[in-house]
JSON list of C-alpha atoms in Angstrom, two decimals:
[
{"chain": "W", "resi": 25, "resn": "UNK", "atom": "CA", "xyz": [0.00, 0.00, 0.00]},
{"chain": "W", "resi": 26, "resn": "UNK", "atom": "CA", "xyz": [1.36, 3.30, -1.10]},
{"chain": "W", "resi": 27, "resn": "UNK", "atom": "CA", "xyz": [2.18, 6.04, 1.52]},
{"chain": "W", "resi": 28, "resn": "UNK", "atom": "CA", "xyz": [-1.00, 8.26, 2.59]},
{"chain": "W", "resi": 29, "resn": "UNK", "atom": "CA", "xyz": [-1.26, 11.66, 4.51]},
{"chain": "W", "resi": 30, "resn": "UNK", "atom": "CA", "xyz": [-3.54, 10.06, 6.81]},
{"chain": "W", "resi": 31, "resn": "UNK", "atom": "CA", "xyz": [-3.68, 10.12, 10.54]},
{"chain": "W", "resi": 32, "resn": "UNK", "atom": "CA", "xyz": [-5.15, 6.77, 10.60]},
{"chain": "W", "resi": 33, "resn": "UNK", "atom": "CA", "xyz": [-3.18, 4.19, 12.28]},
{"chain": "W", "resi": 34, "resn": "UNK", "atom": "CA", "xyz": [-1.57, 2.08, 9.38]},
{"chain": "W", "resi": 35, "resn": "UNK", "atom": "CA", "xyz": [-3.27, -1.19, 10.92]},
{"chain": "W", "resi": 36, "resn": "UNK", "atom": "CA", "xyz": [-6.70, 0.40, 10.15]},
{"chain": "W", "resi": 37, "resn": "UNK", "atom": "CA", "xyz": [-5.56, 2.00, 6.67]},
{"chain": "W", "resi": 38, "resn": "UNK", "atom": "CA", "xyz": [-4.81, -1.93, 5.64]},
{"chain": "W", "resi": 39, "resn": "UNK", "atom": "CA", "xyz": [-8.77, -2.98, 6.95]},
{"chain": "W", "resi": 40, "resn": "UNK", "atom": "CA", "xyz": [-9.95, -0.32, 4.75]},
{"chain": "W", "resi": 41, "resn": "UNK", "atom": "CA", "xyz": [-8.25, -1.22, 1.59]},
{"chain": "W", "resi": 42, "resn": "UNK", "atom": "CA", "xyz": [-9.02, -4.68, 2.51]},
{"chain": "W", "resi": 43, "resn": "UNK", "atom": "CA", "xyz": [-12.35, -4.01, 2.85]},
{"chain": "W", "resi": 44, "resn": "UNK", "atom": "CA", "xyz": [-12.33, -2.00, -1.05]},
{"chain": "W", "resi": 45, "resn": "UNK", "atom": "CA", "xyz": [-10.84, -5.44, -2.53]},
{"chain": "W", "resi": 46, "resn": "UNK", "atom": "CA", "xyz": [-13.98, -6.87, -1.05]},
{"chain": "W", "resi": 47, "resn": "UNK", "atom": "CA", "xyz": [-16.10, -4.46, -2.79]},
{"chain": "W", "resi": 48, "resn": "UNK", "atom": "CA", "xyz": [-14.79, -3.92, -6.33]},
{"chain": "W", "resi": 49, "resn": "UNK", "atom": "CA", "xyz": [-17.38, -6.29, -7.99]},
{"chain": "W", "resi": 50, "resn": "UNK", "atom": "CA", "xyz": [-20.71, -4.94, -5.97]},
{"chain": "W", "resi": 51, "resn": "UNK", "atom": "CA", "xyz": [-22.65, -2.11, -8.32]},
{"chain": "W", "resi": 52, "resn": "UNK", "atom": "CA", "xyz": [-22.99, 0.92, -6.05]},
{"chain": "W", "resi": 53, "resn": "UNK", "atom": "CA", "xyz": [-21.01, 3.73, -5.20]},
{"chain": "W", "resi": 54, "resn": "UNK", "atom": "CA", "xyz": [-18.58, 4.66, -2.42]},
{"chain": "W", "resi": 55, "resn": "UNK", "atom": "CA", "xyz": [-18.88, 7.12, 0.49]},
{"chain": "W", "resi": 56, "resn": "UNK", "atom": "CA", "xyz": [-16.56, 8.60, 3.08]},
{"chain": "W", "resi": 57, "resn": "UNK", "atom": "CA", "xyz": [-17.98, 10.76, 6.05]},
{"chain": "W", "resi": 58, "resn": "UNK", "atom": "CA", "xyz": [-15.62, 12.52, 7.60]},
{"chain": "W", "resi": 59, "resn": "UNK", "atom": "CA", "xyz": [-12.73, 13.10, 5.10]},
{"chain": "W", "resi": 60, "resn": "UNK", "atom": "CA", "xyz": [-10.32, 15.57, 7.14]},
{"chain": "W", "resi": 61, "resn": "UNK", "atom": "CA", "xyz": [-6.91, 15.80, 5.18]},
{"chain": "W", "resi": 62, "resn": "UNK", "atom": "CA", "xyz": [-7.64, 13.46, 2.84]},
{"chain": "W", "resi": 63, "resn": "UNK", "atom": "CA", "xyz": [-5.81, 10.08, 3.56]},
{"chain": "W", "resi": 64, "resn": "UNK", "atom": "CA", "xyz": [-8.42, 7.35, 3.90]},
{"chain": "W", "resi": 65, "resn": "UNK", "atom": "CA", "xyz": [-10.01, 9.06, 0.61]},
{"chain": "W", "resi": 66, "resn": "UNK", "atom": "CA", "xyz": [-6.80, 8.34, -1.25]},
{"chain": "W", "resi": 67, "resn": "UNK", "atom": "CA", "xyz": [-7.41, 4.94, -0.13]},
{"chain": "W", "resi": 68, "resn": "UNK", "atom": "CA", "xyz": [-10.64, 4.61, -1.34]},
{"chain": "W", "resi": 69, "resn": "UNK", "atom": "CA", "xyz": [-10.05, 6.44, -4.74]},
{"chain": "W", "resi": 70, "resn": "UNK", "atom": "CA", "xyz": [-7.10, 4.39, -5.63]},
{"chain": "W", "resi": 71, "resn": "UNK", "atom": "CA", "xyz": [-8.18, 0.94, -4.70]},
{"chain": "W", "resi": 72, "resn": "UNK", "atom": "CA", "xyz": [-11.47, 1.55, -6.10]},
{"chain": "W", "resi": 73, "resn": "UNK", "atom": "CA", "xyz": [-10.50, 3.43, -9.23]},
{"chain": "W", "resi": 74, "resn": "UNK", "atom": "CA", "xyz": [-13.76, 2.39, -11.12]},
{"chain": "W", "resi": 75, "resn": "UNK", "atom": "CA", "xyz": [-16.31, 3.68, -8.27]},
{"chain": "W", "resi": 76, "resn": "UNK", "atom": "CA", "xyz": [-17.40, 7.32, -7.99]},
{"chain": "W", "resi": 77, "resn": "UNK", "atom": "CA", "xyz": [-15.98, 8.31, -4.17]},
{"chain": "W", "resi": 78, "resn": "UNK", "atom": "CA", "xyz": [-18.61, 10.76, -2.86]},
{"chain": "W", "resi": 79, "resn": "UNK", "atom": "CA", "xyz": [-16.67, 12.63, 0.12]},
{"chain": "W", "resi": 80, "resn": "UNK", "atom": "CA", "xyz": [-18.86, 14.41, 2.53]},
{"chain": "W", "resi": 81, "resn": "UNK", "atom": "CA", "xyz": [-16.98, 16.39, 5.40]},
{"chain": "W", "resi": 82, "resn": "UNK", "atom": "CA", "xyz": [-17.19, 20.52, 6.61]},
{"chain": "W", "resi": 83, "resn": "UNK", "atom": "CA", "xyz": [-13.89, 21.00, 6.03]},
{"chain": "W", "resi": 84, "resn": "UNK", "atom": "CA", "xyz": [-13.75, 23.10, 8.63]},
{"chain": "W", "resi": 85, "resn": "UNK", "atom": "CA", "xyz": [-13.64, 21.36, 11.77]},
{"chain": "W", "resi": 86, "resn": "UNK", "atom": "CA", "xyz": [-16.25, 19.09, 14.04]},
{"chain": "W", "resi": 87, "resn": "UNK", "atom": "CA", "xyz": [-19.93, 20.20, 14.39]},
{"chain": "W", "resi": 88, "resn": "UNK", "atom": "CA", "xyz": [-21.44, 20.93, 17.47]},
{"chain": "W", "resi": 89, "resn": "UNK", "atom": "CA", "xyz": [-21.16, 17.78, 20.11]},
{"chain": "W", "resi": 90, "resn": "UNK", "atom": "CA", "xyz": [-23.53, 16.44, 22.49]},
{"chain": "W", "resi": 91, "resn": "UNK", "atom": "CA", "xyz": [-20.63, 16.30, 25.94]},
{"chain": "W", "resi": 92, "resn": "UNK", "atom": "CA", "xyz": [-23.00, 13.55, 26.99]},
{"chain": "W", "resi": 93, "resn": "UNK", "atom": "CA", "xyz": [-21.48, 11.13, 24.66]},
{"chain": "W", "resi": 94, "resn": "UNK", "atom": "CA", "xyz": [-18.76, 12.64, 22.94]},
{"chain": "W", "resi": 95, "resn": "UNK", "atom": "CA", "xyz": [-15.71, 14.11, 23.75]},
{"chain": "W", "resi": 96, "resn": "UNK", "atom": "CA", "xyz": [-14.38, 16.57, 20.79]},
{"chain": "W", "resi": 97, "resn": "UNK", "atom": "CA", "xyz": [-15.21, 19.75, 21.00]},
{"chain": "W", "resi": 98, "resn": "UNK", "atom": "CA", "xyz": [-16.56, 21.92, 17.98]},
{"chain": "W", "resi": 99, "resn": "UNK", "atom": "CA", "xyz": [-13.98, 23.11, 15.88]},
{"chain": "W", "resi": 100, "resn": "UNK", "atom": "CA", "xyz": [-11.66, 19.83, 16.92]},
{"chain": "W", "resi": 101, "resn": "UNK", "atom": "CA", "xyz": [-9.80, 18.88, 13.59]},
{"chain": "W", "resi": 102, "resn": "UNK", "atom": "CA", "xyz": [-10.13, 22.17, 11.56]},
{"chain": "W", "resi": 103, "resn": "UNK", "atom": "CA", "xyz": [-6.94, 22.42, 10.52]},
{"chain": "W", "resi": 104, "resn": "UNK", "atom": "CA", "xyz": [-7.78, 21.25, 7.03]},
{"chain": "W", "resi": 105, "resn": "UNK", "atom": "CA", "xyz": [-9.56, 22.94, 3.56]},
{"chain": "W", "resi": 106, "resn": "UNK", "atom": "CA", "xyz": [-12.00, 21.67, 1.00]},
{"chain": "W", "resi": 107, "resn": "UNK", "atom": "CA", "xyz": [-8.82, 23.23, -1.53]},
{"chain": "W", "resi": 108, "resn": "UNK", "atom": "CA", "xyz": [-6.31, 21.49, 0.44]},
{"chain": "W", "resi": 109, "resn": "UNK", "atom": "CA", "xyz": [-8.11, 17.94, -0.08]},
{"chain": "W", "resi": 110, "resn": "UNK", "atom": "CA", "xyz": [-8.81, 18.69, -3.60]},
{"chain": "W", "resi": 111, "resn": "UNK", "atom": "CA", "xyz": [-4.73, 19.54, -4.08]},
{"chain": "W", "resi": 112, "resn": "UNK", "atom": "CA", "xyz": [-4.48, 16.09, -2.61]},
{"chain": "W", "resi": 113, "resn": "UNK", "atom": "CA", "xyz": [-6.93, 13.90, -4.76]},
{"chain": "W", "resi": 114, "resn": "UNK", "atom": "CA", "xyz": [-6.42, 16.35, -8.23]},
{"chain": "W", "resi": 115, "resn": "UNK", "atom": "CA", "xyz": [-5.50, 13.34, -10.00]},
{"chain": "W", "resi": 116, "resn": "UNK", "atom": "CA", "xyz": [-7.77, 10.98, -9.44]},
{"chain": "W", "resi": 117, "resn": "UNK", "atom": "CA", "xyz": [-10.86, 12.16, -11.49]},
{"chain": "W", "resi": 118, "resn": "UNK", "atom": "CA", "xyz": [-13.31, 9.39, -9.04]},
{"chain": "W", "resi": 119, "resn": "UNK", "atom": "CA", "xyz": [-14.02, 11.81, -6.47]},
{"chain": "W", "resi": 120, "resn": "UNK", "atom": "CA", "xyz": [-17.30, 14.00, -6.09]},
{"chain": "W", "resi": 121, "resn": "UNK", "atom": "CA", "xyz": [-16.78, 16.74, -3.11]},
{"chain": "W", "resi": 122, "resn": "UNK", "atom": "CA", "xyz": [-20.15, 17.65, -0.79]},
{"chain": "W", "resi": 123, "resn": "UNK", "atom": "CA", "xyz": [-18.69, 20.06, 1.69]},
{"chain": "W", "resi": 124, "resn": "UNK", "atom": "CA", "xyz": [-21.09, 21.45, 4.80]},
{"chain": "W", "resi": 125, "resn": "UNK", "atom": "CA", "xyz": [-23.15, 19.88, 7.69]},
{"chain": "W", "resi": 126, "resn": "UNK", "atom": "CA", "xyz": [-23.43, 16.20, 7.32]},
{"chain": "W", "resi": 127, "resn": "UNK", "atom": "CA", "xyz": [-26.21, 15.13, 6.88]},
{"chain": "W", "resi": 128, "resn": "UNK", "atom": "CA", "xyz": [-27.65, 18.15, 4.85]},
{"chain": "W", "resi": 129, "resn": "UNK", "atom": "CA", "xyz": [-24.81, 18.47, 2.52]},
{"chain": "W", "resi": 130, "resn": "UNK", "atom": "CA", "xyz": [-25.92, 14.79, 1.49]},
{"chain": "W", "resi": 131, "resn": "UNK", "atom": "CA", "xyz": [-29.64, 15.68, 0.14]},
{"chain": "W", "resi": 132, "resn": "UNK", "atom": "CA", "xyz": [-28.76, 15.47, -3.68]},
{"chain": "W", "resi": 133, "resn": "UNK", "atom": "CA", "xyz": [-28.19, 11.25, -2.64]},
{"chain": "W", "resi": 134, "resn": "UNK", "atom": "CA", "xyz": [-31.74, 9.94, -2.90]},
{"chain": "W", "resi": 135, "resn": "UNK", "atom": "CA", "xyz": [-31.39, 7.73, -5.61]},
{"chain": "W", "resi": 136, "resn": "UNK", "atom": "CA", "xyz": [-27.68, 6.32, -5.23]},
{"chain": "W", "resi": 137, "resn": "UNK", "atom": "CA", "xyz": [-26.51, 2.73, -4.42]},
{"chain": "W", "resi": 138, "resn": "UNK", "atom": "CA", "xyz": [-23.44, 2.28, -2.18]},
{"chain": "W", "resi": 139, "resn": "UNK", "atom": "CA", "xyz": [-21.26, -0.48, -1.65]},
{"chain": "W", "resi": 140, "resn": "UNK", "atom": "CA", "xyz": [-18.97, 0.80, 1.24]},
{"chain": "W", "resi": 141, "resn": "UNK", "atom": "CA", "xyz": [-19.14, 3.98, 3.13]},
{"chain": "W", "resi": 142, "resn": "UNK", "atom": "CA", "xyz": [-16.65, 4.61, 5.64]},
{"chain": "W", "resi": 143, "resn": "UNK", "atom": "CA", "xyz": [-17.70, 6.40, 8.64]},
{"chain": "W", "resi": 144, "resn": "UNK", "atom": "CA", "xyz": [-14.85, 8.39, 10.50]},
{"chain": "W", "resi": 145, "resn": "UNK", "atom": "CA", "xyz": [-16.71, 11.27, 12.41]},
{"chain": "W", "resi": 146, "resn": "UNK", "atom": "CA", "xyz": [-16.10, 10.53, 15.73]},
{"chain": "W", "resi": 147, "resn": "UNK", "atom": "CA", "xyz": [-19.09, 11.51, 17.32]},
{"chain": "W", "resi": 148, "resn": "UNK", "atom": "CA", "xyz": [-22.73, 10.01, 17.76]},
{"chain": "W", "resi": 149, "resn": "UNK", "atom": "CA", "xyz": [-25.16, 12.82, 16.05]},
{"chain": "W", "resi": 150, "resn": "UNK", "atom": "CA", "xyz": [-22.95, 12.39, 12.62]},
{"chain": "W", "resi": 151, "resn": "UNK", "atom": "CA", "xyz": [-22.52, 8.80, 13.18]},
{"chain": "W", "resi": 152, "resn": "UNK", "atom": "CA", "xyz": [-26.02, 7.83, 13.85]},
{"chain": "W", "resi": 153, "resn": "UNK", "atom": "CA", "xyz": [-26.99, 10.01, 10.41]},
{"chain": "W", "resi": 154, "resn": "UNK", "atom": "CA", "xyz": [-24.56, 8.27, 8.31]},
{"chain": "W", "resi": 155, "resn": "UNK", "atom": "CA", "xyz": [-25.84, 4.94, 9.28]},
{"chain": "W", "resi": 156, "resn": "UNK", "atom": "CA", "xyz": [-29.72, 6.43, 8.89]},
{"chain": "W", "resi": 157, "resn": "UNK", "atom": "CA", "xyz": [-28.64, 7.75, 5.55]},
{"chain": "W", "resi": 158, "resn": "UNK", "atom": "CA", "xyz": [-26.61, 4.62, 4.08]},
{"chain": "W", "resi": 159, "resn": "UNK", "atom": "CA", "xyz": [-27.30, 1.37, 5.77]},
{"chain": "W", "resi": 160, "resn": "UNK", "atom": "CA", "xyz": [-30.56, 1.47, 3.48]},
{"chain": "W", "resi": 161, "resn": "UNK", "atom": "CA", "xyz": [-28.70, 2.69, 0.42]},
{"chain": "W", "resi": 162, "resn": "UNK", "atom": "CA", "xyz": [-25.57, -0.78, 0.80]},
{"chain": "W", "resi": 163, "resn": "UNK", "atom": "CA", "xyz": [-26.58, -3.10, -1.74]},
{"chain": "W", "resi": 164, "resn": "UNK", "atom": "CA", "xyz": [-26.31, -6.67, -0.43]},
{"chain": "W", "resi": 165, "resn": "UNK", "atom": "CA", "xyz": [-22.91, -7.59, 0.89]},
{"chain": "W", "resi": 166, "resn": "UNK", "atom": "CA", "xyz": [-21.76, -4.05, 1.42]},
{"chain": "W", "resi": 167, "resn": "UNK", "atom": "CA", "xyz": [-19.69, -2.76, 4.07]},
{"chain": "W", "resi": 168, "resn": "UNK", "atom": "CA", "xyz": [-19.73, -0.08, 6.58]},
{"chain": "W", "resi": 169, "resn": "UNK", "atom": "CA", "xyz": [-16.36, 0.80, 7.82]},
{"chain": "W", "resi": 170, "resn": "UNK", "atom": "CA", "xyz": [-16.58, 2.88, 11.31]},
{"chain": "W", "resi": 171, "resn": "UNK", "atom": "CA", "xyz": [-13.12, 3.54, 11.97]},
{"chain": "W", "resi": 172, "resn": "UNK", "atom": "CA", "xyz": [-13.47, 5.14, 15.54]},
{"chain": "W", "resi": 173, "resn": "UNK", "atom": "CA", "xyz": [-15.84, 1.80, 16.86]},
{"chain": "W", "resi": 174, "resn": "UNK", "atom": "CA", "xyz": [-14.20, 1.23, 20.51]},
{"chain": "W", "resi": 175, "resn": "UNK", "atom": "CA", "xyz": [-12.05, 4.50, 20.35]},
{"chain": "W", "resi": 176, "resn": "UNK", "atom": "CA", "xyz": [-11.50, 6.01, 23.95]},
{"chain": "W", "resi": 177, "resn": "UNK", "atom": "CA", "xyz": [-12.00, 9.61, 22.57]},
{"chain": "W", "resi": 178, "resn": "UNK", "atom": "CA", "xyz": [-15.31, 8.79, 20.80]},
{"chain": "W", "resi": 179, "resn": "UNK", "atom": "CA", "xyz": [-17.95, 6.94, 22.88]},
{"chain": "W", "resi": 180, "resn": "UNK", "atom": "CA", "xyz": [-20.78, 8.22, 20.74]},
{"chain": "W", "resi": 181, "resn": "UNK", "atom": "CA", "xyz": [-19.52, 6.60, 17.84]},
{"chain": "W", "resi": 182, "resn": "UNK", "atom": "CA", "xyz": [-19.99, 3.11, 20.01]},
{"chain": "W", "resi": 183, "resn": "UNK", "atom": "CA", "xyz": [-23.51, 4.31, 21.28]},
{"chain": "W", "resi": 184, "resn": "UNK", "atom": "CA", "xyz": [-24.75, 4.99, 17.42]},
{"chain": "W", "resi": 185, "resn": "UNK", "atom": "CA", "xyz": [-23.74, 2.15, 15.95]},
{"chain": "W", "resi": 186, "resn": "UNK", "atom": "CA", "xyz": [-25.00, -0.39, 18.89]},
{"chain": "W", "resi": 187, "resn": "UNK", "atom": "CA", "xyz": [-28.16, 1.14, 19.25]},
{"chain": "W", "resi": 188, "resn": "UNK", "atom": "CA", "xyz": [-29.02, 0.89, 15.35]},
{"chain": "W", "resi": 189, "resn": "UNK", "atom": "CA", "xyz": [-27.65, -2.64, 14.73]},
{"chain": "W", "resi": 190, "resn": "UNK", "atom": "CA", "xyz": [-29.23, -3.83, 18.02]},
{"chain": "W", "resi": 191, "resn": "UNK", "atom": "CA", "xyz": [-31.96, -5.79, 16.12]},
{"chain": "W", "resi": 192, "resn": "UNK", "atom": "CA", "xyz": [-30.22, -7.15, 12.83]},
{"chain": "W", "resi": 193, "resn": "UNK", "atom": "CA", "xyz": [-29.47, -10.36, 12.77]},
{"chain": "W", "resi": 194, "resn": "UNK", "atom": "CA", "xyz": [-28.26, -10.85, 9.45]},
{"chain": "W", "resi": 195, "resn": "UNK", "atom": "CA", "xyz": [-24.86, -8.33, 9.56]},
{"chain": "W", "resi": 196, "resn": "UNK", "atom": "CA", "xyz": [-21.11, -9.66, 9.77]},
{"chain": "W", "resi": 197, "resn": "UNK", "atom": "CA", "xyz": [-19.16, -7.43, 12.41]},
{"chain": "W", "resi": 198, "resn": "UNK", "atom": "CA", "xyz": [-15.88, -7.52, 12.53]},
{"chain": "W", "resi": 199, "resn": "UNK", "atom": "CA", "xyz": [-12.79, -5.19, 12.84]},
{"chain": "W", "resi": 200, "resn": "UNK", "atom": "CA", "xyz": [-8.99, -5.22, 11.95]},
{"chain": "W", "resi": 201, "resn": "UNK", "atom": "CA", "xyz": [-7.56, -5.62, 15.57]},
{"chain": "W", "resi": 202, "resn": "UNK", "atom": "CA", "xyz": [-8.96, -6.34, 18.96]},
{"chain": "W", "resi": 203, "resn": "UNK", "atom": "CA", "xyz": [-8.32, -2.34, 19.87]},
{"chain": "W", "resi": 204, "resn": "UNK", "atom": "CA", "xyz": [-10.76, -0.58, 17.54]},
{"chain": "W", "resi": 205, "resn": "UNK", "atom": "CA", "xyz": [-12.40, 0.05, 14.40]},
{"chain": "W", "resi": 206, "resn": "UNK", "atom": "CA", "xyz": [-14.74, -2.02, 13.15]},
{"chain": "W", "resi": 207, "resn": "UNK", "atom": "CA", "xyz": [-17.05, -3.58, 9.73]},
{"chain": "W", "resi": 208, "resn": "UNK", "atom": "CA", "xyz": [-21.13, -4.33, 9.41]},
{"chain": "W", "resi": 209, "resn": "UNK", "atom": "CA", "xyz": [-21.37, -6.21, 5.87]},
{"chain": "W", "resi": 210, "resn": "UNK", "atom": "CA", "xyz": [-25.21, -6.30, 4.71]},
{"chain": "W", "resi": 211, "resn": "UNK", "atom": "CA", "xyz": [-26.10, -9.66, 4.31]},
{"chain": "W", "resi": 212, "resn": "UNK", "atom": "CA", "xyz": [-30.04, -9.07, 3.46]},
{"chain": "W", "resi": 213, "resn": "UNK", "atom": "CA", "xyz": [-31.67, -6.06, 1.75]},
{"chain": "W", "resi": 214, "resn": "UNK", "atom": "CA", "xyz": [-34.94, -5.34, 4.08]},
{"chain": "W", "resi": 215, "resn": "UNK", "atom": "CA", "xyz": [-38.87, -4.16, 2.59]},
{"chain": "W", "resi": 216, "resn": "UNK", "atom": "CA", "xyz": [-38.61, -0.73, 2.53]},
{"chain": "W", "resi": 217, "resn": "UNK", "atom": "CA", "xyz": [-34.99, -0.25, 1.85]},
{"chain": "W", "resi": 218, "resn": "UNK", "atom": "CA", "xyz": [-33.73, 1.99, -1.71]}
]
């Protein structure tokens, strides 16, 4: 795997690439919520080089946070641009850009298919609307990738994801090491779903 600007552990970097090579023969497009600099998006753009990468961040730091269940603060991680990310991924003509509020910067999505959406956000509000958004949008055997599952500094991202996947039965969870970071794969498509 090539060298990234990412400030994902390298461990984590290999599950995600891992998890594209799993992917690259599902119909559907890719997501990544919660971009930052960039690094996990090169990732995704040049393992999956035939998928449209639809990266959804502010670009300007972390929302507002409940302190109930998440520790960042607004503003955490602004030290990053919507032209700084572009610089970055200017070769790779796969990437679609939908900077603002997640998830109203997402609206123009109604009709897309995904095959793996990787959730790095850190905190339960953005979490919980990335899973409301996608999980019915992954085609059968997709994957969602939440990168901070188990992380110390982001509880909410725990509380989000248990509380939705409480009552499936029919998802794969696993995760790249027994610290954190972890994978739902769709196994069934459910009435109701896009």
């Amino acid at each position: 795997m090539r060298k990234t600007n990412s400030v994902v552990p390298e461990v984590r970097q290999e599950f995600l690439a891992k998890q594209c090579l799993q992917v690259r023969d599902l119909t559907g497009s890719v997501a990544e919520i919660g971009v930052y600099k960039g690094g996990t998006a090169q990732i995704l753009a040049d393992y999956l080089p035939m998928k449209l990468i639809h990266l959804f961040d502010t670009f300007e730091g972390m929302p507002p946070t409940n302190p109930e269940f998440d520790i960042h603060e607004p503003g955490d991680f602004a030290d990053t641009s919507l032209e700084a990310v572009q610089a970055l991924l200017k070769d790779r003509d796969n990437v679609e850009f939908w900077p603002g509020w997640f998830p109203e910067s997402a609206e123009g999505l109604t009709d897309l298919r995904f095959c793996l959406v990787h959730v790095d956000v850190d905190i339960y509000e953005s979490t919980k609307a990335a899973i409301e958004l996608f999980w019915p949008r992954l085609v059968e055997g997709g994957i969602m990738v939440f990168d901070d599952y188990n992380a110390p500094r982001c509880p909410g991202t725990n509380k989000a994801v248990d509380e939705y996947f409480d009552t499936w039965q029919s998802i794969e969870v696993s995760g790249p090491n027994k610290r954190y970071g972890t994978r739902c794969v769709k196994n069934e498509v459910r009435d109701g779903e896009v």
